[in-house]
Short mmCIF file of C-alpha atoms in Angstrom, two decimals:
data_model
loop_
_atom_site.label_atom_id
_atom_site.label_comp_id
_atom_site.label_asym_id
_atom_site.label_seq_id
_atom_site.Cartn_x
_atom_site.Cartn_y
_atom_site.Cartn_z
CA MET A 1 -79.83 -61.84 -118.84
CA SER A 2 -76.17 -62.04 -118.74
CA SER A 3 -74.54 -65.24 -117.63
CA GLU A 4 -73.07 -63.33 -114.57
CA ALA A 5 -76.77 -61.67 -113.81
CA GLN A 6 -77.97 -65.03 -114.10
CA GLY A 7 -75.27 -66.58 -111.67
CA ALA A 8 -76.29 -63.69 -109.47
CA ALA A 9 -79.89 -64.61 -109.11
CA GLU A 10 -79.13 -68.30 -108.84
CA ALA A 11 -76.58 -67.44 -106.01
CA ALA A 12 -79.38 -65.68 -104.19
CA GLY A 13 -80.86 -68.96 -103.12
CA GLY A 14 -84.10 -68.42 -101.06
CA ARG A 15 -84.35 -64.77 -102.26
CA SER A 16 -84.46 -65.84 -106.03
CA ALA A 17 -88.19 -65.93 -106.16
CA GLN A 18 -88.76 -62.55 -104.39
CA LEU A 19 -86.15 -61.12 -106.64
CA LYS A 20 -87.95 -62.38 -109.72
CA HIS A 21 -91.19 -61.05 -108.61
CA THR A 22 -89.69 -57.61 -107.99
CA GLY A 23 -87.62 -57.94 -111.35
CA LEU A 24 -84.52 -56.72 -109.25
CA ARG A 25 -81.07 -58.04 -109.89
CA PRO A 26 -78.74 -59.07 -106.96
CA GLY A 27 -74.97 -58.28 -106.97
CA TRP A 28 -71.65 -59.23 -105.23
CA THR A 29 -70.30 -57.50 -102.28
CA THR A 30 -66.68 -55.87 -101.97
CA GLY A 31 -65.71 -58.93 -99.93
CA ALA A 32 -66.63 -61.41 -102.83
CA CYS A 33 -64.94 -59.33 -105.33
CA ALA A 34 -61.79 -59.03 -103.26
CA THR A 35 -61.73 -62.97 -102.72
CA ALA A 36 -62.09 -63.36 -106.73
CA ALA A 37 -59.40 -60.94 -107.17
CA THR A 38 -57.11 -62.62 -104.73
CA THR A 39 -57.88 -66.12 -106.09
CA ALA A 40 -56.80 -65.05 -109.50
CA ALA A 41 -53.90 -62.99 -108.40
CA TYR A 42 -52.35 -66.04 -106.48
CA THR A 43 -53.17 -68.37 -109.15
CA ALA A 44 -51.35 -66.32 -111.69
CA LEU A 45 -48.41 -66.05 -109.21
CA LEU A 46 -47.91 -69.74 -108.54
CA SER A 47 -49.00 -70.93 -112.27
CA GLY A 48 -48.19 -67.68 -114.62
CA GLU A 49 -51.79 -67.80 -116.02
CA PHE A 50 -54.70 -65.71 -114.73
CA PRO A 51 -57.93 -67.69 -114.79
CA ASP A 52 -60.39 -65.37 -116.67
CA PRO A 53 -63.31 -65.63 -115.35
CA VAL A 54 -62.40 -66.78 -111.90
CA THR A 55 -64.69 -68.75 -109.87
CA ILE A 56 -64.88 -68.70 -105.99
CA THR A 57 -67.23 -70.28 -103.42
CA LEU A 58 -69.25 -68.20 -101.25
CA PRO A 59 -70.11 -69.06 -97.56
CA LYS A 60 -73.34 -70.67 -98.55
CA GLY A 61 -71.83 -72.76 -101.40
CA GLN A 62 -72.95 -70.70 -104.36
CA THR A 63 -70.09 -70.65 -107.32
CA PRO A 64 -70.37 -67.57 -108.89
CA SER A 65 -67.69 -66.58 -111.85
CA PHE A 66 -66.27 -63.23 -112.04
CA ALA A 67 -64.39 -61.44 -115.43
CA LEU A 68 -61.05 -59.82 -114.58
CA ALA A 69 -60.96 -56.07 -115.42
CA ALA A 70 -57.07 -55.84 -114.60
CA GLU A 71 -54.22 -58.03 -114.09
CA GLU A 72 -50.59 -57.56 -113.61
CA LEU A 73 -47.84 -60.27 -113.32
CA THR A 74 -44.25 -59.64 -112.24
CA GLY A 75 -41.74 -61.81 -110.57
CA GLY A 76 -42.42 -60.49 -107.18
CA TYR A 77 -46.16 -60.08 -107.06
CA ALA A 78 -49.49 -60.55 -109.05
CA MET A 79 -52.43 -58.19 -109.12
CA ALA A 80 -55.97 -58.91 -110.33
CA GLY A 81 -59.12 -56.45 -110.53
CA ILE A 82 -62.83 -56.78 -110.54
CA VAL A 83 -65.33 -54.36 -111.27
CA LYS A 84 -68.16 -54.63 -108.46
CA ASP A 85 -71.47 -55.20 -109.87
CA ALA A 86 -74.10 -54.28 -107.03
CA GLY A 87 -76.69 -55.36 -109.25
CA ASP A 88 -79.96 -53.31 -108.85
CA ASP A 89 -79.20 -51.91 -105.36
CA PRO A 90 -78.17 -48.42 -105.04
CA ASP A 91 -74.84 -49.10 -103.60
CA VAL A 92 -72.16 -46.66 -103.49
CA THR A 93 -69.61 -49.13 -104.49
CA HIS A 94 -71.25 -50.23 -107.54
CA GLY A 95 -68.78 -49.97 -110.39
CA ALA A 96 -65.77 -49.81 -108.09
CA LEU A 97 -62.64 -51.35 -109.29
CA VAL A 98 -61.50 -53.87 -106.40
CA ARG A 99 -57.90 -55.15 -106.71
CA ALA A 100 -55.97 -57.47 -104.59
CA THR A 101 -52.01 -57.84 -105.16
CA VAL A 102 -50.61 -60.98 -103.72
CA ARG A 103 -46.91 -61.27 -102.61
CA ARG A 104 -45.35 -64.42 -101.46
CA LEU A 105 -43.93 -64.54 -97.80
CA PRO A 106 -41.59 -66.97 -96.15
CA ALA A 107 -43.34 -70.41 -94.78
CA GLY A 108 -44.88 -70.03 -91.67
CA SER A 109 -46.10 -66.49 -92.07
CA GLY A 110 -49.52 -67.29 -93.09
CA VAL A 111 -51.86 -64.85 -94.65
CA VAL A 112 -51.41 -61.11 -94.24
CA PHE A 113 -53.81 -58.41 -95.02
CA ARG A 114 -52.66 -54.85 -96.05
CA ALA A 115 -54.76 -51.72 -96.84
CA GLY A 116 -54.13 -50.52 -100.18
CA PRO A 117 -55.11 -47.06 -101.76
CA GLY A 118 -58.66 -46.83 -101.16
CA VAL A 119 -59.25 -49.12 -98.38
CA GLY A 120 -59.44 -47.98 -94.89
CA THR A 121 -57.67 -48.69 -91.59
CA VAL A 122 -59.36 -49.10 -88.35
CA THR A 123 -58.45 -46.34 -86.04
CA ARG A 124 -61.16 -46.67 -82.89
CA PRO A 125 -62.03 -49.58 -80.74
CA GLY A 126 -65.71 -51.27 -81.04
CA LEU A 127 -65.27 -52.66 -84.38
CA PRO A 128 -64.96 -56.46 -85.02
CA LEU A 129 -61.14 -55.75 -86.07
CA PRO A 130 -58.26 -54.62 -83.60
CA VAL A 131 -57.13 -50.56 -84.14
CA GLY A 132 -54.34 -50.36 -86.82
CA GLU A 133 -56.05 -53.34 -88.96
CA PRO A 134 -57.05 -52.77 -92.54
CA ALA A 135 -60.79 -52.57 -92.79
CA VAL A 136 -61.14 -56.04 -94.60
CA ASN A 137 -64.03 -57.74 -92.28
CA PRO A 138 -63.69 -61.11 -90.73
CA VAL A 139 -65.98 -63.15 -93.25
CA PRO A 140 -64.01 -61.75 -96.53
CA ARG A 141 -60.82 -62.50 -94.71
CA ARG A 142 -61.90 -66.01 -93.98
CA MET A 143 -63.01 -66.21 -97.71
CA MET A 144 -59.56 -65.07 -98.76
CA ARG A 145 -57.85 -67.50 -96.47
CA GLU A 146 -59.79 -70.40 -97.73
CA HIS A 147 -59.27 -69.48 -101.40
CA VAL A 148 -55.58 -68.99 -100.87
CA ALA A 149 -55.37 -72.45 -99.35
CA ARG A 150 -57.11 -74.05 -102.29
CA VAL A 151 -54.96 -72.34 -104.84
CA ALA A 152 -51.85 -73.33 -102.89
CA GLU A 153 -52.94 -76.89 -102.96
CA LEU A 154 -53.76 -77.16 -106.55
CA HIS A 155 -50.49 -75.43 -107.50
CA GLY A 156 -47.81 -76.20 -105.16
CA GLY A 157 -47.61 -73.12 -102.97
CA THR A 158 -47.21 -72.55 -99.34
CA GLY A 159 -50.27 -70.45 -98.78
CA ASP A 160 -48.18 -67.79 -97.02
CA VAL A 161 -48.84 -64.62 -98.71
CA GLU A 162 -49.30 -60.76 -98.16
CA ILE A 163 -52.69 -59.51 -99.78
CA THR A 164 -53.01 -56.02 -100.43
CA VAL A 165 -56.61 -55.16 -101.01
CA SER A 166 -57.32 -51.57 -102.82
CA VAL A 167 -60.47 -50.00 -104.50
CA ASP A 168 -59.86 -47.27 -107.08
CA HIS A 169 -61.21 -43.91 -105.67
CA GLY A 170 -62.15 -45.59 -102.40
CA GLU A 171 -61.27 -42.89 -100.29
CA GLU A 172 -63.70 -40.48 -102.14
CA ILE A 173 -66.44 -42.82 -102.10
CA ALA A 174 -65.88 -43.68 -98.51
CA ARG A 175 -66.91 -39.88 -97.64
CA SER A 176 -70.41 -41.35 -98.71
CA THR A 177 -70.54 -43.84 -96.19
CA TRP A 178 -70.38 -44.11 -92.34
CA ASN A 179 -66.65 -45.03 -92.42
CA PRO A 180 -65.46 -41.68 -91.17
CA ARG A 181 -67.88 -41.74 -88.41
CA LEU A 182 -66.79 -45.07 -87.17
CA GLY A 183 -63.12 -44.33 -87.15
CA ILE A 184 -62.43 -46.24 -90.31
CA LEU A 185 -60.11 -43.69 -92.08
CA GLY A 186 -58.47 -43.61 -95.45
CA GLY A 187 -61.10 -45.54 -97.52
CA LEU A 188 -63.78 -48.30 -97.69
CA SER A 189 -64.36 -51.24 -95.66
CA ILE A 190 -64.35 -54.67 -97.56
CA LEU A 191 -67.75 -55.91 -96.63
CA GLY A 192 -69.96 -58.96 -96.67
CA THR A 193 -71.01 -61.90 -94.93
CA THR A 194 -72.67 -63.87 -97.75
CA GLY A 195 -70.94 -62.52 -100.81
CA ILE A 196 -74.48 -61.62 -102.40
CA VAL A 197 -75.88 -57.97 -102.28
CA VAL A 198 -79.72 -58.13 -101.99
CA PRO A 199 -81.36 -55.17 -103.69
CA TYR A 200 -82.63 -52.68 -101.44
CA SER A 201 -81.90 -54.92 -98.58
CA CYS A 202 -81.90 -53.48 -94.94
CA SER A 203 -78.78 -55.32 -93.81
CA ALA A 204 -76.17 -53.14 -94.43
CA TRP A 205 -77.95 -50.17 -92.96
CA ILE A 206 -78.82 -51.90 -89.97
CA ASP A 207 -75.19 -53.28 -89.54
CA SER A 208 -73.95 -49.71 -89.58
CA ILE A 209 -76.36 -48.90 -86.78
CA ARG A 210 -74.88 -51.73 -84.93
CA ARG A 211 -71.46 -50.70 -85.57
CA GLY A 212 -72.41 -47.26 -84.45
CA VAL A 213 -73.52 -48.30 -81.12
CA ASP A 214 -70.30 -50.26 -80.64
CA VAL A 215 -67.91 -47.55 -81.55
CA ALA A 216 -69.94 -45.20 -79.06
CA ARG A 217 -69.91 -47.62 -76.23
CA ALA A 218 -66.01 -48.45 -76.89
CA ALA A 219 -65.41 -44.73 -76.65
CA GLY A 220 -67.17 -44.40 -73.42
CA ARG A 221 -70.36 -42.45 -74.62
CA THR A 222 -73.06 -42.79 -72.08
CA HIS A 223 -75.58 -40.69 -74.18
CA VAL A 224 -76.15 -41.55 -77.98
CA ALA A 225 -78.92 -40.36 -80.16
CA GLY A 226 -80.67 -42.21 -82.84
CA CYS A 227 -81.52 -39.80 -85.66
CA THR A 228 -83.58 -39.97 -88.85
CA GLY A 229 -81.50 -37.62 -90.92
CA SER A 230 -79.23 -34.73 -90.98
CA THR A 231 -81.59 -32.28 -89.58
CA SER A 232 -82.39 -34.20 -86.58
CA GLU A 233 -78.47 -34.75 -85.96
CA LYS A 234 -78.03 -31.03 -86.12
CA THR A 235 -80.81 -30.53 -83.60
CA VAL A 236 -79.48 -33.07 -80.92
CA VAL A 237 -75.97 -31.60 -81.50
CA ALA A 238 -77.42 -28.16 -80.69
CA GLU A 239 -79.48 -29.57 -77.75
CA TYR A 240 -76.77 -31.65 -75.95
CA GLY A 241 -73.33 -31.19 -77.71
CA LEU A 242 -73.03 -34.73 -78.48
CA PRO A 243 -69.83 -35.79 -80.48
CA LEU A 244 -70.02 -37.07 -83.82
CA ASP A 245 -69.38 -40.55 -82.67
CA ALA A 246 -72.60 -40.45 -80.34
CA LEU A 247 -74.78 -40.05 -83.16
CA LEU A 248 -76.61 -42.67 -84.91
CA ASP A 249 -77.91 -42.53 -88.33
CA MET A 250 -81.16 -44.33 -87.61
CA GLY A 251 -82.94 -43.70 -90.64
CA ASP A 252 -86.37 -45.43 -90.78
CA PHE A 253 -84.75 -48.44 -88.64
CA ALA A 254 -86.07 -46.95 -85.07
CA GLY A 255 -86.45 -50.69 -84.25
CA ALA A 256 -82.79 -51.73 -85.02
CA VAL A 257 -81.61 -48.90 -82.87
CA LEU A 258 -83.87 -50.09 -80.00
CA LYS A 259 -83.22 -53.82 -80.18
CA TYR A 260 -79.46 -53.44 -80.32
CA VAL A 261 -79.29 -51.00 -77.47
CA ARG A 262 -81.76 -53.45 -75.46
CA ARG A 263 -78.83 -55.85 -75.87
CA HIS A 264 -75.89 -53.36 -75.33
CA PRO A 265 -77.33 -50.74 -73.22
CA VAL A 266 -76.09 -47.24 -72.65
CA ASP A 267 -77.21 -44.98 -70.02
CA ARG A 268 -79.25 -42.71 -72.22
CA LEU A 269 -80.88 -42.82 -75.74
CA THR A 270 -82.26 -39.83 -77.44
CA ILE A 271 -84.45 -40.41 -80.41
CA CYS A 272 -84.99 -37.33 -82.72
CA GLY A 273 -86.65 -37.24 -86.09
CA GLY A 274 -89.55 -35.51 -88.07
CA PHE A 275 -92.79 -35.28 -86.40
CA ALA A 276 -94.64 -37.46 -88.66
CA LYS A 277 -92.15 -40.15 -88.83
CA LEU A 278 -92.17 -40.32 -85.03
CA SER A 279 -95.97 -40.27 -84.98
CA LYS A 280 -95.40 -43.88 -86.37
CA LEU A 281 -93.11 -45.04 -83.67
CA ALA A 282 -95.62 -43.56 -81.36
CA VAL A 283 -98.39 -45.91 -82.45
CA GLY A 284 -96.01 -48.66 -82.49
CA HIS A 285 -94.21 -49.06 -86.02
CA LEU A 286 -90.56 -49.74 -85.75
CA ASP A 287 -90.02 -49.28 -89.53
CA LEU A 288 -90.51 -45.55 -90.27
CA HIS A 289 -90.45 -45.87 -94.23
CA SER A 290 -93.17 -44.24 -96.02
CA GLY A 291 -93.70 -47.58 -97.69
CA ARG A 292 -94.07 -49.97 -95.05
CA SER A 293 -95.78 -47.69 -92.47
CA GLN A 294 -98.41 -44.72 -92.50
CA VAL A 295 -99.28 -41.75 -90.28
CA ASP A 296 -102.35 -42.81 -88.59
CA LYS A 297 -104.49 -39.70 -88.20
CA GLY A 298 -107.19 -41.20 -86.08
CA PHE A 299 -104.38 -41.93 -83.51
CA LEU A 300 -103.26 -38.10 -83.74
CA ALA A 301 -106.73 -37.33 -83.33
CA GLU A 302 -107.14 -39.34 -80.23
CA LEU A 303 -103.83 -37.83 -78.66
CA ALA A 304 -105.21 -34.39 -79.66
CA ARG A 305 -108.34 -35.05 -77.54
CA ARG A 306 -106.27 -36.05 -74.38
CA GLY A 307 -104.32 -32.85 -75.08
CA GLY A 308 -107.71 -30.94 -74.76
CA ALA A 309 -108.86 -30.65 -78.29
CA ASP A 310 -112.69 -30.29 -78.92
CA GLU A 311 -114.44 -32.41 -81.49
CA ALA A 312 -114.22 -30.12 -84.25
CA LEU A 313 -110.47 -29.87 -83.65
CA ALA A 314 -110.06 -33.61 -83.47
CA ALA A 315 -112.21 -34.11 -86.48
CA GLY A 316 -109.72 -31.55 -88.44
CA VAL A 317 -106.85 -33.76 -87.37
CA ALA A 318 -108.30 -36.88 -88.55
CA ASP A 319 -109.03 -35.47 -91.71
CA ALA A 320 -105.74 -33.51 -92.19
CA ASN A 321 -103.90 -34.26 -95.37
CA THR A 322 -100.53 -34.84 -93.73
CA GLY A 323 -99.06 -35.24 -90.40
CA LEU A 324 -97.53 -31.96 -90.68
CA ALA A 325 -101.04 -30.42 -91.34
CA ALA A 326 -102.50 -32.20 -88.36
CA LEU A 327 -99.57 -30.58 -86.26
CA GLN A 328 -100.18 -27.21 -87.27
CA LEU A 329 -104.10 -27.38 -86.44
CA CYS A 330 -103.11 -28.15 -83.19
CA GLN A 331 -100.36 -25.68 -82.71
CA ALA A 332 -102.74 -23.05 -84.00
CA ALA A 333 -105.17 -23.99 -81.21
CA GLY A 334 -102.92 -24.37 -78.36
CA VAL A 335 -102.88 -28.40 -78.37
CA PRO A 336 -99.52 -29.88 -77.51
CA LEU A 337 -99.65 -32.46 -80.22
CA GLY A 338 -96.00 -32.44 -80.71
CA ASP A 339 -95.19 -33.19 -77.13
CA LEU A 340 -98.10 -35.81 -76.95
CA VAL A 341 -96.38 -37.70 -79.89
CA ALA A 342 -92.91 -37.43 -78.41
CA THR A 343 -94.38 -38.84 -75.14
CA ALA A 344 -96.15 -41.79 -76.77
CA ALA A 345 -93.03 -42.60 -78.93
CA ARG A 346 -90.86 -42.71 -75.82
CA ASP A 347 -93.33 -45.06 -74.14
CA GLU A 348 -93.14 -47.47 -77.14
CA ALA A 349 -89.50 -47.16 -77.14
CA LEU A 350 -89.32 -48.12 -73.55
CA ALA A 351 -91.54 -50.97 -74.51
CA VAL A 352 -89.21 -52.45 -76.97
CA LEU A 353 -86.38 -52.07 -74.70
CA ARG A 354 -88.16 -54.26 -72.15
CA GLY A 355 -86.72 -53.00 -69.04
CA ALA A 356 -82.89 -52.50 -70.22
CA PRO A 357 -81.20 -50.07 -68.18
CA VAL A 358 -81.66 -47.15 -70.77
CA ALA A 359 -83.30 -43.78 -70.17
CA VAL A 360 -84.99 -42.55 -73.14
CA ASP A 361 -86.47 -39.10 -74.47
CA VAL A 362 -87.88 -38.14 -77.78
CA ILE A 363 -87.73 -34.75 -79.68
CA CYS A 364 -89.88 -34.09 -82.92
CA VAL A 365 -88.78 -31.56 -85.17
CA ASP A 366 -90.03 -29.90 -88.34
CA ARG A 367 -88.45 -30.00 -91.76
CA ALA A 368 -86.40 -26.70 -90.64
CA GLY A 369 -85.25 -28.57 -87.67
CA THR A 370 -87.14 -26.28 -85.26
CA VAL A 371 -88.17 -28.65 -82.05
CA VAL A 372 -91.88 -28.96 -82.24
CA GLY A 373 -92.36 -31.63 -79.38
CA ARG A 374 -90.31 -33.28 -76.77
CA SER A 375 -90.95 -35.81 -74.02
CA THR A 376 -89.38 -36.00 -70.69
CA VAL A 377 -86.30 -38.45 -70.05
CA ARG A 378 -87.80 -41.73 -68.37
#
């Protein structure tokens, strides 16, 4: 293991035992990389020398070091760049070059942030930054300000600087993220609350769901849809004509949508997804991932009985190879298993909402996007 990889594992703190067990290597957020690049650039601007590697302090006290991949120093500014290492997480920004360009400002100006090439700008309300601001999130901003102050104290600066953060090819990379839907245009967001990327963590996806709800509410949307994928998104658009900013890319995280909407209500929530996934919600699972919950065919058999299935059909449902096979058996017999699953999933969703003023309906689709079950709105 390289010294940087070892530092990442140590920085993960309480997660390190779990990561050693899984063999997965943690990495660094774009916010940590931008902070390290800012620290190196401002140090060079004041001292004439780039620290390489450059060491920073993360919010929980860890002190990782980063090698510089780019540097430039002139009379007016200094630029440093760091290649993001996301560890073993399948992060779209892994390998991206994060740059910070630092310029002096007049005393009293404070720290001013600018979006360089590949970093987005906020264009819609509902995010934790005002419209028009660079998409450099609050924790990375705080980290950069703190490190600028430390460098200024060490090297006799005022701490009044302009920091332009950029990411090579960031605008192209951002097309694979939620940013365009959230109204962050022109590139990526500079993210991170701990500075550490935990491999296969759910936190980034769940945070995107929450920001999606915030943006929808700020835009005045009263009807939003949590969808398990692109097929279900197309279905709810065809059914209800919902705009893009009312669609929540729920994935497997039904619980994350429901719990956040419980605290931040909208008038109506539609949940749309594949029949098998939503059969898991119907039985009470809030994480629909195949590795963390399974289709309960015994439960489907009981629902089929309630829908009029005889014992032979119920036994066939219980023994079916897949949830889809169980559905097809019931469809052939005229038993509305899809509707029964949708209704049970709606009732589970309402239980999670705990009386929040949100009306809910559920739509089940097959892989082609055909509606195979729906509940009423309640």
